[in-house]
Structure formats: structure tokens, C-alpha cells
Coordinates of C-alpha atoms and ligand atoms in Angstrom, one line a residue:
M1 CA 48.7 1.3 -11.9
P2 CA 46.9 1.0 -8.5
E3 CA 44.0 -1.4 -8.7
R4 CA 40.6 0.3 -8.8
P5 CA 38.4 -0.7 -5.8
S6 CA 35.3 -2.5 -7.0
P7 CA 32.0 -0.7 -6.3
P8 CA 30.1 -1.7 -3.1
P9 CA 27.3 -4.1 -3.8
N10 CA 23.9 -2.6 -4.2
P11 CA 22.1 -3.6 -0.9
V12 CA 18.7 -3.8 -2.6
E13 CA 19.7 -6.0 -5.5
H14 CA 21.7 -8.1 -3.0
M15 CA 18.6 -8.7 -0.8
A16 CA 16.4 -9.4 -3.8
G17 CA 18.6 -12.3 -4.7
D18 CA 18.4 -13.7 -1.2
P19 CA 17.0 -17.3 -1.3
V20 CA 15.4 -17.0 2.2
L21 CA 13.5 -13.9 1.0
Q22 CA 12.4 -15.7 -2.1
A23 CA 11.3 -18.8 -0.2
R24 CA 9.3 -16.6 2.2
M25 CA 7.5 -14.8 -0.7
R26 CA 6.7 -18.0 -2.5
G27 CA 3.4 -18.6 -0.8
I28 CA 2.0 -15.3 -2.0
R29 CA 0.0 -15.3 -5.2
R30 CA 0.1 -11.6 -5.9
R31 CA 1.5 -8.4 -4.4
L32 CA -0.4 -5.2 -4.8
F33 CA 1.8 -2.2 -4.1
V34 CA -0.2 0.9 -3.1
L35 CA 1.9 3.8 -4.2
S36 CA 1.6 7.6 -4.3
G37 CA 3.7 10.4 -5.6
K38 CA 3.5 12.1 -2.2
G39 CA 2.1 11.8 1.2
G40 CA -1.4 12.9 2.3
V41 CA -3.4 11.7 -0.7
G42 CA -5.0 8.8 1.0
K43 CA -2.5 6.0 0.2
S44 CA -2.8 4.3 3.6
T45 CA -6.6 4.7 3.6
V46 CA -6.7 3.0 0.2
A47 CA -4.3 0.2 1.3
V48 CA -6.3 -0.6 4.4
N49 CA -9.7 -0.5 2.8
L50 CA -8.4 -2.4 -0.3
A51 CA -7.1 -5.2 2.0
V52 CA -10.4 -5.3 4.0
A53 CA -12.5 -5.3 0.9
L54 CA -10.5 -8.0 -0.8
A55 CA -10.8 -10.1 2.4
R56 CA -14.6 -9.5 2.4
R57 CA -14.6 -10.8 -1.2
G58 CA -13.1 -14.1 0.2
R59 CA -9.4 -13.5 -0.8
R60 CA -6.8 -14.5 1.8
V61 CA -5.1 -11.2 2.4
G62 CA -1.9 -9.9 4.1
L63 CA -1.5 -6.2 4.7
L64 CA 2.0 -5.0 5.1
D65 CA 2.7 -1.4 6.2
V66 CA 6.2 -0.4 5.3
D67 CA 5.6 3.4 5.2
V68 CA 8.7 4.5 7.1
H69 CA 7.4 8.0 7.3
G70 CA 4.5 7.3 9.4
P71 CA 3.1 3.8 9.6
S72 CA -0.7 4.3 10.3
V73 CA -2.2 1.0 9.3
S74 CA -2.3 -0.3 12.8
T75 CA -4.4 2.7 14.0
M76 CA -6.7 2.4 11.0
L77 CA -7.3 -1.2 11.9
R78 CA -7.5 -0.7 15.7
V79 CA -4.5 -2.9 16.4
P80 CA -2.1 -0.2 17.9
D81 CA 0.6 -1.1 20.4
T82 CA 0.3 -4.8 19.5
R83 CA 3.1 -7.1 20.7
V84 CA 4.2 -9.0 17.8
L85 CA 4.8 -12.7 18.5
S86 CA 7.5 -14.9 16.9
D87 CA 7.0 -18.5 15.9
E88 CA 9.3 -21.4 16.8
N89 CA 11.6 -20.4 14.0
G90 CA 11.9 -16.8 15.2
L91 CA 9.7 -15.5 12.4
L92 CA 7.2 -12.7 13.1
V93 CA 3.6 -13.8 13.2
P94 CA 1.3 -11.4 11.5
V95 CA -1.6 -10.0 13.6
P96 CA -5.1 -11.2 12.7
A97 CA -7.4 -8.4 11.8
G98 CA -10.7 -10.1 10.9
E99 CA -11.6 -13.0 8.7
H100 CA -9.1 -13.7 5.9
L101 CA -6.9 -10.7 6.9
K102 CA -3.6 -10.5 8.7
V103 CA -1.4 -7.5 9.1
M104 CA 2.2 -6.6 9.8
S105 CA 3.3 -3.0 10.3
L106 CA 6.5 -1.1 10.9
G107 CA 4.4 0.6 13.6
F108 CA 4.4 -2.7 15.6
L109 CA 8.2 -2.6 15.8
A110 CA 8.3 0.9 17.5
A111 CA 8.2 0.5 21.2
N112 CA 5.2 2.8 21.5
S113 CA 2.9 4.1 18.8
N114 CA 3.6 7.7 19.9
D115 CA 7.3 7.3 19.4
A116 CA 8.8 9.1 16.4
I117 CA 10.5 6.5 14.2
V118 CA 13.7 8.0 13.0
W119 CA 15.3 5.4 10.8
R120 CA 18.0 6.6 8.5
G121 CA 20.0 5.1 5.7
P122 CA 21.1 1.5 6.1
R123 CA 19.0 1.0 9.2
K124 CA 15.8 2.0 7.3
F125 CA 16.7 -0.5 4.5
S126 CA 17.5 -3.3 7.0
V127 CA 14.1 -2.7 8.7
I128 CA 12.3 -2.9 5.4
G129 CA 14.2 -6.0 4.4
Q130 CA 13.5 -7.6 7.8
L131 CA 9.7 -7.0 7.4
L132 CA 9.8 -8.7 4.0
R133 CA 12.1 -11.5 5.0
D134 CA 11.1 -12.4 8.6
V135 CA 7.3 -12.5 8.5
Q136 CA 5.6 -15.8 8.3
W137 CA 2.6 -15.0 6.0
G138 CA 1.9 -18.6 5.0
E139 CA -0.3 -19.0 1.9
L140 CA -1.9 -15.7 0.7
D141 CA -3.9 -14.7 -2.4
E142 CA -2.9 -11.1 -2.0
L143 CA -0.3 -9.1 -0.2
V144 CA -1.3 -5.5 -0.1
V145 CA 1.7 -3.3 0.6
D146 CA 1.4 0.2 1.9
C147 CA 4.6 1.6 0.4
P148 CA 6.5 4.7 1.5
P149 CA 5.4 7.7 -0.6
G150 CA 7.4 9.1 -3.5
T151 CA 9.7 7.5 -6.0
G152 CA 13.0 7.3 -4.1
D153 CA 15.1 4.5 -2.6
E154 CA 12.5 3.4 -0.1
P155 CA 9.6 2.4 -2.4
L156 CA 12.3 1.0 -4.7
A157 CA 13.7 -1.2 -1.9
V158 CA 10.2 -2.5 -1.2
V159 CA 9.2 -3.2 -4.8
Q160 CA 12.5 -4.9 -5.7
Q161 CA 12.6 -7.1 -2.7
A162 CA 9.0 -8.2 -2.5
G163 CA 9.2 -10.0 -5.8
T164 CA 6.6 -11.0 -8.4
P165 CA 3.8 -11.5 -9.5
A166 CA 3.0 -7.9 -8.6
A167 CA 1.1 -4.8 -9.7
A168 CA 0.9 -1.2 -8.6
V169 CA -2.2 0.7 -7.6
V170 CA -1.4 4.4 -7.8
V171 CA -3.3 6.8 -5.6
T172 CA -3.7 10.5 -6.6
T173 CA -6.0 13.4 -5.8
P174 CA -7.6 15.5 -8.6
Q175 CA -5.5 18.7 -8.4
Q176 CA -2.8 19.3 -11.1
V177 CA 0.0 19.5 -8.5
A178 CA -0.7 16.0 -7.3
V179 CA -1.0 14.8 -10.9
A180 CA 2.6 15.9 -11.6
D181 CA 3.8 13.7 -8.7
V182 CA 1.8 10.8 -10.0
R183 CA 3.3 11.1 -13.4
R184 CA 6.7 10.6 -11.7
C185 CA 5.3 7.6 -9.9
L186 CA 4.1 6.0 -13.2
T187 CA 7.6 6.5 -14.6
F188 CA 9.0 4.9 -11.5
C189 CA 6.8 1.8 -12.1
R190 CA 7.9 1.5 -15.7
L191 CA 11.6 1.9 -14.8
V192 CA 11.4 -0.9 -12.2
G193 CA 9.3 -3.1 -14.5
L194 CA 6.3 -3.1 -12.3
P195 CA 2.9 -3.5 -14.1
I196 CA 0.4 -0.8 -13.2
A197 CA -3.1 -2.1 -12.4
G198 CA -4.4 1.4 -12.5
L199 CA -5.0 4.8 -10.9
I200 CA -7.3 5.7 -8.1
E201 CA -8.4 9.4 -7.9
N202 CA -9.1 9.9 -4.2
M203 CA -10.9 12.8 -2.5
S204 CA -12.6 13.3 -5.9
G205 CA -15.5 15.6 -5.2
Y206 CA -17.7 15.9 -2.1
V207 CA -21.1 14.4 -2.1
C208 CA -23.3 16.8 -0.1
P209 CA -25.2 14.8 2.5
H210 CA -28.2 17.2 2.2
C211 CA -28.8 17.7 -1.5
G212 CA -26.8 14.7 -2.9
Q213 CA -24.9 17.1 -5.4
T214 CA -21.2 16.5 -6.0
V215 CA -19.0 19.5 -5.3
D216 CA -15.4 19.4 -6.7
L217 CA -13.3 20.4 -3.8
Y218 CA -9.9 20.0 -5.3
G219 CA -10.5 20.7 -9.0
C220 CA -11.5 17.8 -11.2
G221 CA -10.4 15.5 -14.0
G222 CA -6.7 15.1 -13.0
G223 CA -6.9 11.3 -12.9
E224 CA -8.9 11.1 -16.0
G225 CA -6.6 13.4 -17.9
L226 CA -3.6 11.4 -16.8
S227 CA -5.2 8.1 -17.7
R228 CA -5.9 9.4 -21.2
E229 CA -2.4 10.7 -21.5
T230 CA -0.6 7.7 -20.2
G231 CA -2.9 4.8 -21.2
V232 CA -3.0 3.7 -17.5
P233 CA -6.6 2.8 -16.6
L234 CA -8.4 4.9 -14.1
L235 CA -9.9 2.3 -11.7
G236 CA -12.3 4.8 -10.1
R237 CA -12.8 8.0 -8.2
I238 CA -13.5 7.9 -4.4
P239 CA -15.3 11.0 -3.1
F240 CA -14.3 13.0 -0.1
D241 CA -16.4 11.5 2.7
S242 CA -16.2 12.4 6.4
A243 CA -17.1 8.8 7.2
I244 CA -13.7 7.8 5.7
V245 CA -11.8 10.1 8.1
C246 CA -13.9 9.0 11.1
G247 CA -13.5 5.3 10.2
G248 CA -9.7 5.8 9.8
D249 CA -9.4 7.5 13.2
A250 CA -11.6 5.0 15.0
G251 CA -9.9 1.9 13.5
A252 CA -13.1 0.9 11.6
P253 CA -12.4 0.8 7.9
F254 CA -15.4 2.3 6.0
V255 CA -15.7 -0.6 3.6
A256 CA -16.2 -3.0 6.5
E257 CA -19.6 -1.4 7.2
D258 CA -22.6 -2.7 5.2
T259 CA -23.7 0.8 4.4
D260 CA -24.5 1.7 0.8
T261 CA -22.9 5.1 0.2
A262 CA -21.3 6.8 -2.8
S263 CA -17.9 6.1 -1.4
T264 CA -18.4 2.4 -0.6
R265 CA -20.0 1.8 -4.0
A266 CA -17.0 3.6 -5.7
F267 CA -14.5 1.6 -3.6
Y268 CA -16.1 -1.8 -4.3
D269 CA -16.3 -1.0 -8.0
I270 CA -12.5 -0.5 -7.9
V271 CA -11.9 -3.7 -5.9
D272 CA -13.9 -5.7 -8.3
K273 CA -11.7 -4.4 -11.2
L274 CA -8.7 -5.7 -9.2
L275 CA -10.0 -9.2 -8.7
P276 CA -8.3 -12.0 -10.7
G277 CA -9.8 -12.4 -14.1
A278 CA -10.8 -8.7 -14.2
N279 CA -8.1 -7.9 -16.7
T280 CA -5.5 -6.6 -14.2
P281 CA -1.9 -7.7 -14.3
Ligands
LIG301 P1 -1.3 9.0 3.0 O1 -1.1 7.6 3.3 O2 -1.3 9.2 1.5 O3 -0.4 9.9 3.7 P2 -3.8 8.8 4.5 O4 -4.4 7.6 4.0 O5 -3.1 8.8 5.9 O6 -2.8 9.5 3.4 O7 -4.9 9.9 4.6 C1 -4.7 11.3 5.0 C2 -6.0 11.8 5.7 O8 -7.0 11.9 4.7 C3 -6.5 10.8 6.7 O9 -7.0 11.6 7.8 C4 -7.7 10.1 6.0 O10 -8.7 9.7 6.9 C5 -8.1 11.2 5.1 N1 -8.8 10.6 3.8 C6 -8.2 9.8 2.9 N2 -9.1 9.6 1.9 C7 -10.2 10.3 2.2 C8 -11.5 10.5 1.6 N3 -11.8 9.9 0.4 N4 -12.4 11.3 2.2 C9 -12.1 11.9 3.3 N5 -10.9 11.8 4.0 C10 -10.0 11.0 3.4

């Protein structure tokens, strides 16, 4: 009988067992993976503002953008086209983005922020692995990770390699179609053994600047229904707010402003539920 060839090693599992990767991640107290069932629901917006808000609460924060489909964190923090420096050991040095906050993005590795990044198959995984393995974060309280959308191999590669302790923050919008995707996202977390800190329902109603009434633009209650059905806590609902779009485009995260609006209040309520000791994983 001819000998059966052994199956090729799983590259993700192989990397996760890498002692260099483990050593690099050791100085990080907690990873918060910002996930969504699909693109366009505000995942990067939540990741950036979560990182900024945690830093404003005094946590030492790293923000890692591994969204292979369109890294946007560098634009949202006004650090586009940044030349990433290496330290004496050849490790990438994260870019400072305000007090207590440093950032590393796949976008920095593209020659130009307007270049389309077409990474396929093994190249995509090696780039994700490189960002996890070759960044000198130092000591961090939180590593907020803007993950690729969906529940495929890419978020799997990120979650499995970044290690523990970790928790997922899952972003959705109120419509039923989005909720179906998020249900898959919650299943994904359970399958990979990732504790879920909670759901955020984004673009949840529009607060009219004139009369103060909330209008439900995209239906309502999707996040609440899902929370009841699955037992995953709903951390909060962030309204649709044009200041969030403008802040994202201008590289000025809306939570960095000291303005008291429905959206900043909603966001800081969520952040406070994620602080250590607030019953989150
Ligand atoms: P994703 O990362 O899920 O693809 P983004 O964070 O890039 O989504 O957001 C998509 C667009 O929606 C951006 O223009 C962003 O400014 C906008 N956006 C996100 N959240 C809100 C909100 N609560 N109100 C208004 N616009 C928002």
C-alpha cells in the first residue's frame, strides 16, 4: 500500500504556537477584538473611538488595524501615509496617536494610502502574522483590534494568533439583515472559544438636531432582540450622528471632543462597561 501523505500543517495553528509571537504578546493585558458580521456597520469607527476613549480613561492602549479589505484606521486618526520606523531589533514601532495611544495599521504597509491592497491567500495570512509578530507594543493594558469583517479565515487568523486574555466586541446595525450576520459572528466566537464582551448596536436611530426626537432610520430593536435570544449583553446603542462621519473623515474621532451629545454619552457608557472590573471577560 502506498504511504498516505500527511496533511499540510494548518498555518494559523502553526503560527499560534510560535514562541516569538507568544513573547511579543506577553506584555498585553487584554485584547479586544472588534468584529462584525459584514462591512459597513461601523466596525472601524467603533474600534478607533473605543481605543481613543479607553486611552482617555487612562488605559495604555494599542490599536491594531488588520482589516485586509480596507484599513481605514490611519485616516480616522489622521496618520495616513506614515512611514513606519523599525527599532534596533528590526521590529515595527507603533505610531503615537495621542496620550496613552499607539497605532499600527495594514494601511501603513501599503506604499500609498490610495493603492488598492490586493493580498490573497498565503500572502494575506503572512501579512496578518507579521503585524502580530513584528510590532514592538511594549506594555499595554488594551490592544484594540479592528478585525477583518465576517466569519472566515481572516478574522480566524487574527483571533487565533493574537492570544489571550481576550474578548470580542461585536458591532451590528438595527436591521434584521444585519442581525442575521451577527448571529453567525456570535457562533464564530463560540467556536473559537472567544468570550464575548457584548454587542453594540450602531446607527441606532437618528437624533434630530432640531427637535431632539429620535427617528429609527434602519428599523429598531435588532440588537436587543438578539441579546435576549442569545444571552449576550447589549452594551449600548450608538445613534446615527453626522458628527461621527465628519470626525472619521477628518481624522478627529468624535469621542476625543469634550462635547456632550447623545452619541458621546452612549459611547462612553459602553466604554465604562468594558473597563476592568465592570463584569466583562
Ligand atoms: P466598517 O468598518 O464596518 O466597514 P466604518 O467604521 O468604516 O464601517 O463606517 C462606515 C461609514 O459609516 C463611515 O463613513 C463612518 O463614518 C460611518 N458611521 C459609522 N458609525 C456611524 C454613526 N453612528 N453615525 C453616522 N455615521 C457612522
